């Protein structure tokens, strides 16, 4: 393999690195990214293949496919020998598991390069005993293959890099619930096999300018299981921030500021389940998103990302049992959950003061537009104290039912539940069951596509207890299971990223049968005469809104909807609840 590389001048720097390495070079061996370059896809796979060949405690394995048609790879590192034919479940026994995902946004490739150096250094120096490390070298392969110079208009290097959209132009970091991409479905398999204690997704920032090279999004604490949230805040985060400082990479929470300066303070990023760490939080995996600063030299972005990976690995090695115990306790806690939050808003009454190393900024007249422009003065660093808002309060929550009943007809949903390791069973025969149904009482879809969908934005539901027939083959999903957070977060209709919101049940929004006014007029007259309470209800409804007087058809529709002729399926959410 090395000979092949020798004849490819493009890989000259890669060759140097591996040659040094084979000769026993130290961790300081110069690597390709020092030239402001990120490796191409084939070079990355080749580099990991080389390590797989060289080290008996490293394995590169394929896991499913991606929209690009190429397989998704995972590179495993353990302290002991890994059998090529062995099972991942055996490798992770009694260990904490770290899953690192790179290149979800290929224009932000520092993690791709950092992980290679990190892996090589670990293999050279000896991998930790207590940690199984799994690295996805490149997640968005289609995006990495779509290489160019310029799609990150605000970013300083590298010279060439991939594009954000994947092979079918999806942003994979919005796809963790709807799973349109094959990449996401392959990720499910990896993630559920590993059940990692910690997950890291590597990125490069957009937005404001400041002195820090590394910024961090932690799983937002108020969405996380309280056992883990407490541990994250009291133990894990302080250790990570202080170690990064010690290693010369002072770090700050992700600067969630766009179009303005951070001086006025900012709020923690709220990552709903469509995002990587929002998704992993539903399975009691603490997620971190490293966001290296776009305007810092590429070498520094890679180095600071690598430092973060090293630090977290050391932490996991030193606190392995603690992490295992906390995950177990979190899962026990979830089995007894009675309520779960579905939506949140910033609680601006809870604020913490934070030291911030920024740059002096000012607004000056633009030479391009008719407005003023924001300009940071990088020669004028300022250390200031700013407000940081890291608390979100629940705005919608739900009492968890004993079971959900999921129609088999909308087969995509049970399929996704299965991919996510959800336990469920099927009805053996057609059965009438008393359930709580949800009817959509008002809604609004987004008017243009977002990530291949027209998500439901405004949504209100009305609950009704009713007898419904469920068919043989429909699914019963118990909530007494480890992954209850995921179950509730996708099946509760009003949840931030529910399957209903992501268009899995759009068929219910269309009425299939209608009436002709000239025929129904006589029926309506008879009905109102025969049922004074219906007449009263109709009169009240009419008086509620003067606009209703103007539409005779709308009036007849209202009466039609009170009759048996009106289809039960219209606006009824196919997933039902059986209460505890
Ligand atoms: Zn990104």
Coordinates of C-alpha atoms and ligand atoms in Angstrom, one line a residue:
X1 CA 0.0 0.0 0.0
X2 CA 2.8 2.4 0.8
X3 CA 4.3 1.8 -2.6
X4 CA 1.0 2.7 -4.2
X5 CA 1.1 6.0 -2.3
X6 CA 4.7 6.6 -3.3
X7 CA 3.7 6.9 -7.0
X8 CA 1.0 9.3 -6.2
X9 CA 2.6 12.7 -5.8
X10 CA -0.7 14.2 -4.5
X11 CA -0.2 12.1 -1.4
X12 CA 3.3 13.1 -0.8
X13 CA 2.7 14.6 2.6
X14 CA 0.6 11.6 3.6
X15 CA 3.5 9.4 2.7
X16 CA 5.9 11.4 4.8
X17 CA 3.7 11.1 7.8
X18 CA 3.3 7.4 7.5
X19 CA 6.9 6.7 6.7
X20 CA 8.0 8.6 9.8
X21 CA 5.4 6.8 11.8
X22 CA 6.6 3.4 10.7
X23 CA 10.1 4.4 11.7
X24 CA 8.8 5.1 15.2
X25 CA 8.1 8.8 14.9
X26 CA 6.8 10.6 17.9
X27 CA 3.4 12.2 18.3
X28 CA 4.9 15.5 17.0
X29 CA 5.4 14.1 13.6
X30 CA 4.4 16.8 11.1
X31 CA 1.2 15.9 9.2
X32 CA -0.5 17.0 6.1
X33 CA -2.8 19.5 7.6
X34 CA 0.1 21.8 8.4
X35 CA -0.1 22.8 4.8
X36 CA -3.6 24.0 5.2
X37 CA -5.0 20.9 3.6
X38 CA -7.5 18.3 4.5
X39 CA -7.3 14.8 3.2
X40 CA -9.5 13.5 0.3
X41 CA -11.9 10.7 1.0
X42 CA -9.8 7.9 -0.5
X43 CA -6.8 9.1 1.4
X44 CA -8.7 9.0 4.7
X45 CA -9.9 5.4 4.1
X46 CA -6.4 4.4 3.1
X47 CA -4.8 5.9 6.2
X48 CA -7.2 4.0 8.5
X49 CA -6.7 0.9 6.4
X50 CA -3.0 1.3 7.0
X51 CA -3.5 1.5 10.8
X52 CA -5.8 -1.5 10.7
X53 CA -3.0 -3.4 9.0
X54 CA -0.3 -2.2 11.4
X55 CA -2.0 -2.6 14.8
X56 CA -3.7 -5.7 16.2
X57 CA -5.8 -3.5 18.5
X58 CA -7.3 -1.5 15.7
X59 CA -10.0 -2.5 13.1
X60 CA -11.6 -0.6 10.3
X61 CA -15.1 -2.1 9.6
X62 CA -17.9 -1.2 7.2
X63 CA -21.4 -0.5 8.6
X64 CA -24.1 -0.2 6.1
X65 CA -24.2 2.2 3.2
X66 CA -24.7 5.9 2.5
X67 CA -26.5 7.9 -0.1
X68 CA -23.3 8.2 -2.0
X69 CA -23.4 4.4 -2.6
X70 CA -20.1 4.0 -0.6
X71 CA -20.1 2.2 2.8
X72 CA -19.9 3.9 6.1
X73 CA -16.8 3.0 8.1
X74 CA -16.1 2.8 11.8
X75 CA -12.5 2.5 13.1
X76 CA -12.2 0.8 16.5
X77 CA -9.4 1.1 18.9
X78 CA -9.1 -1.0 22.1
X79 CA -6.3 -1.7 24.5
X80 CA -6.2 -5.4 23.7
X81 CA -6.2 -7.4 20.4
X82 CA -9.3 -7.0 18.3
X83 CA -10.3 -10.1 16.4
X84 CA -11.2 -9.3 12.8
X85 CA -14.2 -11.6 13.0
X86 CA -15.0 -10.5 16.6
X87 CA -18.2 -8.9 17.9
X88 CA -18.4 -5.3 18.9
X89 CA -20.6 -6.3 21.9
X90 CA -17.6 -8.3 23.2
X91 CA -15.1 -5.5 22.6
X92 CA -17.1 -3.1 24.7
X93 CA -17.7 -5.3 27.7
X94 CA -17.0 -3.5 31.0
X95 CA -15.6 -0.5 29.1
X96 CA -16.9 3.0 28.5
X97 CA -17.6 3.7 24.9
X98 CA -16.6 6.8 23.0
X99 CA -18.1 7.4 19.6
X100 CA -16.6 10.2 17.5
X101 CA -18.3 11.4 14.3
X102 CA -16.5 13.4 11.7
X103 CA -17.4 15.2 8.5
X104 CA -21.1 15.5 9.0
X105 CA -20.5 18.9 7.5
X106 CA -17.5 18.3 5.1
X107 CA -16.8 22.0 4.8
X108 CA -15.8 21.7 8.5
X109 CA -13.2 19.0 8.2
X110 CA -10.9 19.6 11.2
X111 CA -12.3 16.6 13.0
X112 CA -11.5 14.3 10.0
X113 CA -7.8 15.3 10.2
X114 CA -7.7 15.5 14.0
X115 CA -9.2 12.0 14.5
X116 CA -6.5 10.5 12.3
X117 CA -3.7 12.0 14.3
X118 CA -5.5 11.2 17.6
X119 CA -5.9 7.6 16.5
X120 CA -2.3 7.3 15.4
X121 CA -1.0 8.7 18.6
X122 CA -3.2 6.4 20.7
X123 CA -2.0 3.4 18.8
X124 CA 1.6 4.5 19.1
X125 CA 1.4 5.4 22.8
X126 CA -0.9 2.6 23.9
X127 CA -4.7 2.7 24.0
X128 CA -6.6 3.2 27.3
X129 CA -7.7 0.0 29.1
X130 CA -11.1 1.2 30.0
X131 CA -12.3 2.8 26.8
X132 CA -13.5 1.4 23.5
X133 CA -13.0 4.1 20.9
X134 CA -15.1 4.1 17.8
X135 CA -14.4 6.7 15.1
X136 CA -16.6 7.4 12.0
X137 CA -13.8 8.7 9.8
X138 CA -16.2 10.5 7.3
X139 CA -19.9 10.5 7.9
X140 CA -21.1 12.6 4.9
X141 CA -19.2 10.8 2.2
X142 CA -21.2 12.3 -0.7
X143 CA -20.4 15.8 0.7
X144 CA -16.7 15.0 1.1
X145 CA -16.5 13.8 -2.5
X146 CA -18.2 17.0 -3.7
X147 CA -14.9 18.9 -3.1
X148 CA -14.3 22.5 -3.9
X149 CA -12.5 25.6 -2.8
X150 CA -15.2 28.0 -1.8
X151 CA -18.5 26.9 -0.3
X152 CA -17.5 28.1 3.2
X153 CA -17.4 31.7 2.2
X154 CA -16.5 33.0 5.7
X155 CA -13.9 30.3 6.6
X156 CA -10.1 30.6 6.6
X157 CA -9.0 27.4 4.8
X158 CA -8.3 24.6 4.3
X159 CA -7.6 25.1 0.6
X160 CA -10.1 22.5 -0.6
X161 CA -12.9 20.7 1.3
X162 CA -16.2 19.0 0.8
X163 CA -19.8 20.4 0.7
X164 CA -22.4 20.6 3.5
X165 CA -25.2 18.8 1.6
X166 CA -24.8 15.0 1.3
X167 CA -25.2 13.0 -2.0
X168 CA -28.9 13.9 -2.1
X169 CA -28.3 17.4 -0.7
X170 CA -29.5 16.7 2.8
X171 CA -28.0 18.4 5.9
X172 CA -27.3 15.2 7.9
X173 CA -27.2 17.2 11.1
X174 CA -31.0 17.7 10.7
X175 CA -31.7 14.1 9.8
X176 CA -31.4 12.2 13.0
X177 CA -35.2 11.7 13.4
X178 CA -36.6 11.7 9.9
X179 CA -33.8 9.6 8.6
X180 CA -34.2 10.4 4.9
X181 CA -30.5 9.6 4.4
X182 CA -29.1 6.1 4.3
X183 CA -26.2 7.6 6.3
X184 CA -28.6 8.1 9.2
X185 CA -30.0 4.6 9.0
X186 CA -26.4 3.2 9.1
X187 CA -25.6 5.5 12.0
X188 CA -28.6 4.1 13.9
X189 CA -27.0 0.6 13.6
X190 CA -23.6 1.8 14.8
X191 CA -25.0 3.9 17.6
X192 CA -27.3 1.2 19.0
X193 CA -24.7 -1.4 18.8
X194 CA -22.2 0.7 20.7
X195 CA -24.6 2.5 23.1
X196 CA -21.8 5.0 23.8
X197 CA -21.4 6.8 27.0
X198 CA -20.1 9.9 25.2
X199 CA -20.6 11.0 21.7
X200 CA -18.6 13.7 19.9
X201 CA -19.6 15.4 16.6
X202 CA -16.8 17.6 15.2
X203 CA -17.6 20.9 13.5
X204 CA -16.3 24.4 12.6
X205 CA -18.2 27.4 13.8
X206 CA -20.0 30.2 11.9
X207 CA -21.0 33.6 13.5
X208 CA -19.1 36.0 15.7
X209 CA -15.3 36.6 16.0
X210 CA -13.5 36.2 19.3
X211 CA -10.1 35.0 20.7
X212 CA -11.0 31.3 21.4
X213 CA -10.2 28.6 18.9
X214 CA -12.4 26.0 20.4
X215 CA -16.0 26.4 21.4
X216 CA -18.3 23.6 22.7
X217 CA -22.0 22.6 22.6
X218 CA -22.9 20.2 25.3
X219 CA -26.2 18.4 25.3
X220 CA -28.5 21.0 26.7
X221 CA -28.8 20.1 30.4
X222 CA -32.6 20.7 30.7
X223 CA -33.4 18.2 28.0
X224 CA -31.0 15.6 29.4
X225 CA -31.9 12.9 31.9
X226 CA -31.3 14.7 35.3
X227 CA -28.9 12.0 36.5
X228 CA -26.6 12.8 33.6
X229 CA -27.4 16.5 33.5
X230 CA -26.1 16.8 37.1
X231 CA -23.0 14.8 36.3
X232 CA -22.4 16.8 33.1
X233 CA -22.6 20.1 35.0
X234 CA -20.8 19.3 38.2
X235 CA -18.1 16.9 37.0
X236 CA -17.6 16.5 33.3
X237 CA -17.9 20.0 31.9
X238 CA -15.6 21.6 34.6
X239 CA -13.0 18.9 33.9
X240 CA -13.1 19.4 30.2
X241 CA -13.0 23.2 30.3
X242 CA -10.1 23.3 32.8
X243 CA -8.1 20.7 30.9
X244 CA -8.5 22.5 27.6
X245 CA -7.3 25.7 29.4
X246 CA -4.3 23.8 30.8
X247 CA -3.4 22.5 27.3
X248 CA -3.4 26.0 25.9
X249 CA -6.8 25.9 24.2
X250 CA -9.1 27.9 26.5
X251 CA -12.6 27.0 25.5
X252 CA -16.0 28.7 25.8
X253 CA -19.6 27.5 25.3
X254 CA -20.5 27.7 21.6
X255 CA -21.0 31.4 20.8
X256 CA -24.6 31.3 19.7
X257 CA -24.6 34.8 18.2
X258 CA -25.4 35.7 14.6
X259 CA -25.3 39.2 13.1
X260 CA -24.5 40.8 16.5
X261 CA -21.6 40.9 19.0
X262 CA -21.3 38.4 21.9
X263 CA -20.7 41.3 24.3
X264 CA -24.4 41.5 25.2
X265 CA -24.4 37.9 26.3
X266 CA -25.8 34.8 24.6
X267 CA -27.9 31.7 25.2
X268 CA -26.9 28.0 25.1
X269 CA -27.8 26.3 21.9
X270 CA -31.0 24.2 22.2
X271 CA -30.5 21.1 20.1
X272 CA -33.8 19.4 19.4
X273 CA -33.6 15.6 18.5
X274 CA -33.1 16.3 14.8
X275 CA -29.5 17.3 15.7
X276 CA -26.8 14.8 16.6
X277 CA -26.5 15.5 20.3
X278 CA -30.2 16.1 20.6
X279 CA -30.7 12.6 19.3
X280 CA -28.1 10.9 21.4
X281 CA -29.5 12.6 24.6
X282 CA -32.7 10.6 24.0
X283 CA -30.7 7.4 24.6
X284 CA -28.8 8.7 27.7
X285 CA -25.6 9.3 25.8
X286 CA -24.0 12.7 26.6
X287 CA -23.2 14.5 23.4
X288 CA -20.6 17.1 22.6
X289 CA -20.3 19.2 19.5
X290 CA -16.9 20.7 19.0
X291 CA -17.0 23.9 17.1
X292 CA -13.6 25.2 16.1
X293 CA -13.5 28.8 15.1
X294 CA -13.7 29.4 11.3
X295 CA -11.2 32.3 11.3
X296 CA -8.4 30.5 13.2
X297 CA -5.6 28.9 11.1
X298 CA -6.6 25.4 10.0
X299 CA -3.7 23.8 11.9
X300 CA -5.0 25.3 15.2
X301 CA -8.5 24.1 14.5
X302 CA -7.2 20.6 14.0
X303 CA -4.9 20.7 17.0
X304 CA -7.6 22.0 19.4
X305 CA -10.1 19.4 18.2
X306 CA -7.4 16.8 18.7
X307 CA -6.7 18.2 22.2
X308 CA -10.4 17.8 23.1
X309 CA -10.5 14.2 21.9
X310 CA -7.3 13.4 24.0
X311 CA -8.8 15.1 27.0
X312 CA -12.1 13.3 26.9
X313 CA -10.4 10.0 26.3
X314 CA -8.2 10.6 29.4
X315 CA -11.3 11.6 31.4
X316 CA -13.1 8.4 30.3
X317 CA -10.1 6.3 31.2
X318 CA -10.0 7.8 34.7
X319 CA -13.7 7.8 35.3
X320 CA -14.9 4.7 33.5
X321 CA -16.9 3.1 36.2
X322 CA -18.4 6.4 37.2
X323 CA -19.7 6.9 33.6
X324 CA -21.0 3.4 33.4
X325 CA -22.8 3.8 36.8
X326 CA -24.4 7.1 35.7
X327 CA -25.7 5.7 32.5
X328 CA -27.2 2.7 34.3
X329 CA -28.8 5.0 36.9
X330 CA -30.1 7.2 34.1
X331 CA -31.8 4.3 32.5
X332 CA -33.3 3.1 35.8
X333 CA -34.6 6.7 36.3
X334 CA -36.2 6.6 32.9
X335 CA -38.0 3.4 33.5
X336 CA -40.0 5.2 36.2
X337 CA -40.6 8.4 34.2
X338 CA -44.1 9.8 34.5
X339 CA -43.8 13.0 32.5
X340 CA -41.6 14.1 29.7
X341 CA -40.9 17.6 28.3
X342 CA -41.7 18.0 24.7
X343 CA -40.9 21.7 24.0
X344 CA -38.7 24.4 25.8
X345 CA -38.1 28.1 25.8
X346 CA -35.2 30.1 27.1
X347 CA -35.5 31.0 30.8
X348 CA -33.8 34.4 30.7
X349 CA -34.3 34.9 34.5
X350 CA -31.5 32.3 35.0
X351 CA -28.2 33.8 34.1
X352 CA -24.6 33.2 34.9
X353 CA -21.7 35.6 34.5
X354 CA -18.9 34.4 32.3
X355 CA -15.5 35.7 31.5
X356 CA -15.2 36.2 27.7
X357 CA -12.1 36.9 25.6
X358 CA -13.5 38.8 22.6
X359 CA -12.4 41.5 20.2
X360 CA -13.4 45.1 20.3
X361 CA -16.2 45.5 17.8
X362 CA -17.8 48.5 16.2
X363 CA -20.4 49.4 13.5
X364 CA -19.0 51.5 10.7
X365 CA -20.4 52.6 7.4
X366 CA -20.3 49.9 4.8
X367 CA -18.3 50.5 1.6
X368 CA -20.6 48.0 -0.2
X369 CA -24.1 48.4 1.0
X370 CA -26.1 51.4 2.1
X371 CA -26.0 50.3 5.8
X372 CA -23.5 50.0 8.6
X373 CA -21.3 47.0 8.9
X374 CA -20.0 45.1 11.9
X375 CA -16.2 45.1 12.2
X376 CA -14.1 43.2 14.8
X377 CA -10.7 44.7 15.6
X378 CA -8.4 41.6 16.0
X379 CA -5.6 43.9 17.3
X380 CA -7.8 44.9 20.2
X381 CA -8.6 41.9 22.3
X382 CA -10.9 42.6 25.2
X383 CA -11.5 40.4 28.3
X384 CA -15.0 41.1 29.5
X385 CA -17.7 39.6 31.6
X386 CA -20.9 38.7 29.8
X387 CA -24.2 37.0 30.6
X388 CA -24.6 33.4 29.6
X389 CA -28.1 31.9 29.6
X390 CA -28.0 28.1 30.0
X391 CA -31.5 27.4 31.2
X392 CA -34.5 26.3 29.3
X393 CA -38.0 25.9 30.7
X394 CA -40.6 23.4 29.6
X395 CA -43.5 24.9 27.6
X396 CA -45.1 21.6 26.7
X397 CA -45.0 18.3 28.5
X398 CA -46.9 15.1 28.6
X399 CA -48.0 12.4 30.9
X400 CA -46.4 9.2 29.6
X401 CA -49.0 6.6 28.7
X402 CA -48.6 2.9 29.4
X403 CA -48.6 2.0 25.7
X404 CA -48.7 3.6 22.3
X405 CA -50.6 1.9 19.6
X406 CA -49.0 2.4 16.2
X407 CA -50.7 1.6 13.0
X408 CA -48.8 -0.8 10.7
X409 CA -50.2 0.9 7.7
X410 CA -47.8 3.8 8.0
X411 CA -45.0 1.3 7.9
X412 CA -42.2 3.8 7.9
X413 CA -42.7 4.6 11.5
X414 CA -42.5 1.1 13.0
X415 CA -39.5 0.6 10.7
X416 CA -37.7 3.6 12.2
X417 CA -38.7 2.5 15.7
X418 CA -37.1 -0.9 15.0
X419 CA -34.0 0.7 13.7
X420 CA -33.8 2.6 17.0
X421 CA -33.9 -0.5 19.1
X422 CA -37.5 0.1 20.4
X423 CA -39.2 -2.9 21.9
X424 CA -42.7 -3.5 20.6
X425 CA -45.0 -6.3 19.8
X426 CA -47.8 -6.8 17.2
X427 CA -51.5 -7.4 17.7
X428 CA -52.4 -11.0 16.9
X429 CA -56.0 -10.2 15.8
X430 CA -58.2 -7.3 15.1
X431 CA -59.2 -5.7 18.4
X432 CA -61.4 -2.9 19.7
X433 CA -59.5 -0.9 22.3
X434 CA -60.5 2.1 24.4
X435 CA -57.8 4.6 23.8
X436 CA -56.9 8.3 24.0
X437 CA -57.0 9.7 20.5
X438 CA -55.4 13.0 19.4
X439 CA -57.3 15.1 16.9
X440 CA -55.5 18.0 15.2
X441 CA -57.5 21.1 16.0
X442 CA -55.3 23.6 14.2
X443 CA -52.2 23.4 12.1
X444 CA -49.9 25.2 9.7
X445 CA -47.3 23.6 7.4
X446 CA -44.1 25.3 6.4
X447 CA -44.8 26.7 2.9
X448 CA -41.5 25.8 1.2
X449 CA -39.3 22.7 1.7
X450 CA -36.9 22.4 4.6
X451 CA -34.6 19.4 4.4
X452 CA -36.9 17.6 1.9
X453 CA -40.0 18.2 4.1
X454 CA -42.8 20.6 4.8
X455 CA -42.8 20.3 8.6
X456 CA -45.8 21.1 10.7
X457 CA -45.1 24.4 12.5
X458 CA -48.2 25.4 14.5
X459 CA -50.0 22.5 15.9
X460 CA -52.7 22.1 18.4
X461 CA -54.4 18.9 19.4
X462 CA -57.6 17.9 21.2
X463 CA -57.7 14.6 23.1
X464 CA -60.7 12.3 23.0
X465 CA -61.3 9.0 24.7
X466 CA -62.9 6.6 22.2
X467 CA -63.1 3.0 21.1
X468 CA -61.1 2.2 18.1
X469 CA -60.4 -0.9 16.1
X470 CA -56.8 -1.8 15.7
X471 CA -55.8 -4.4 13.2
X472 CA -53.8 -7.6 13.4
X473 CA -50.2 -6.6 12.8
X474 CA -50.5 -3.1 14.4
X475 CA -47.8 -2.4 17.0
X476 CA -48.1 -2.0 20.7
X477 CA -45.2 0.0 22.1
X478 CA -44.7 -0.2 25.8
X479 CA -43.2 2.8 27.6
X480 CA -41.6 0.6 30.3
X481 CA -38.4 0.4 28.4
X482 CA -34.9 1.9 28.4
X483 CA -35.5 4.1 25.4
X484 CA -38.7 5.7 26.5
X485 CA -37.4 9.2 25.9
X486 CA -37.0 8.4 22.2
X487 CA -40.5 6.7 22.0
X488 CA -42.2 9.7 23.6
X489 CA -40.2 12.3 21.6
X490 CA -41.2 10.9 18.3
X491 CA -44.7 9.6 18.9
X492 CA -46.2 12.4 20.9
X493 CA -47.7 14.6 18.2
X494 CA -46.7 18.0 19.6
X495 CA -43.1 17.0 20.4
X496 CA -40.4 19.3 18.8
X497 CA -39.4 16.7 16.3
X498 CA -42.3 14.2 16.3
X499 CA -42.9 12.0 13.3
X500 CA -46.2 13.9 12.8
X501 CA -44.3 17.1 12.5
X502 CA -41.9 15.6 10.1
X503 CA -44.7 14.6 7.6
X504 CA -44.9 10.9 8.3
X505 CA -48.7 11.2 8.7
X506 CA -49.7 13.9 6.2
X507 CA -52.4 11.7 4.7
X508 CA -54.7 12.5 7.7
X509 CA -54.9 16.2 6.7
X510 CA -56.9 15.5 3.6
X511 CA -60.6 14.8 3.8
X512 CA -61.6 12.0 1.4
X513 CA -65.4 12.3 1.2
X514 CA -67.4 15.5 0.9
X515 CA -71.1 16.5 0.4
X516 CA -73.0 18.4 -2.2
X517 CA -74.6 21.4 -0.6
X518 CA -77.9 21.1 -2.5
X519 CA -78.4 17.6 -1.2
X520 CA -77.0 18.0 2.3
X521 CA -79.1 21.2 2.9
X522 CA -82.3 19.0 3.4
X523 CA -80.4 16.6 5.6
X524 CA -79.0 19.4 7.7
X525 CA -82.5 20.9 8.1
X526 CA -83.9 17.6 9.3
X527 CA -81.0 17.1 11.7
X528 CA -81.3 20.5 13.4
X529 CA -85.1 20.0 13.8
X530 CA -84.6 16.6 15.3
X531 CA -81.8 17.5 17.7
X532 CA -82.2 20.8 19.6
X533 CA -78.8 20.4 21.3
X534 CA -77.2 20.3 17.9
X535 CA -79.1 23.4 16.9
X536 CA -77.9 25.2 20.0
X537 CA -74.3 24.1 19.3
X538 CA -74.6 25.3 15.7
X539 CA -76.0 28.7 16.8
X540 CA -73.2 29.2 19.3
X541 CA -70.5 28.2 16.8
X542 CA -72.0 30.7 14.3
X543 CA -72.0 33.5 16.7
X544 CA -68.4 33.0 17.8
X545 CA -67.0 34.5 14.6
X546 CA -68.9 37.0 12.4
X547 CA -66.9 35.7 9.3
X548 CA -68.9 32.5 9.6
X549 CA -72.1 34.3 8.6
X550 CA -70.6 35.0 5.2
X551 CA -70.0 31.3 4.2
X552 CA -73.1 29.1 3.9
X553 CA -70.9 26.2 2.8
X554 CA -68.8 26.5 5.9
X555 CA -72.0 26.4 8.0
X556 CA -73.2 23.3 6.3
X557 CA -69.7 21.8 6.8
X558 CA -69.9 22.4 10.5
X559 CA -73.2 20.5 10.7
X560 CA -71.7 17.8 8.4
X561 CA -68.8 17.3 10.8
X562 CA -71.3 16.6 13.6
X563 CA -72.9 13.7 11.7
X564 CA -71.9 10.1 11.3
X565 CA -71.2 10.7 7.6
X566 CA -68.1 12.7 8.5
X567 CA -65.0 10.4 8.4
X568 CA -63.4 9.6 11.7
X569 CA -59.9 9.4 10.1
X570 CA -59.8 13.1 9.1
X571 CA -57.3 14.9 11.3
X572 CA -57.1 11.9 13.7
X573 CA -53.5 11.0 14.6
X574 CA -53.1 7.3 13.8
X575 CA -51.0 6.7 16.9
X576 CA -53.2 6.3 20.0
X577 CA -52.4 6.2 23.7
X578 CA -53.4 3.7 26.4
X579 CA -53.1 5.4 29.8
X580 CA -51.6 3.9 32.9
Ligands
LIG1 ZN1 -21.3 22.2 11.3

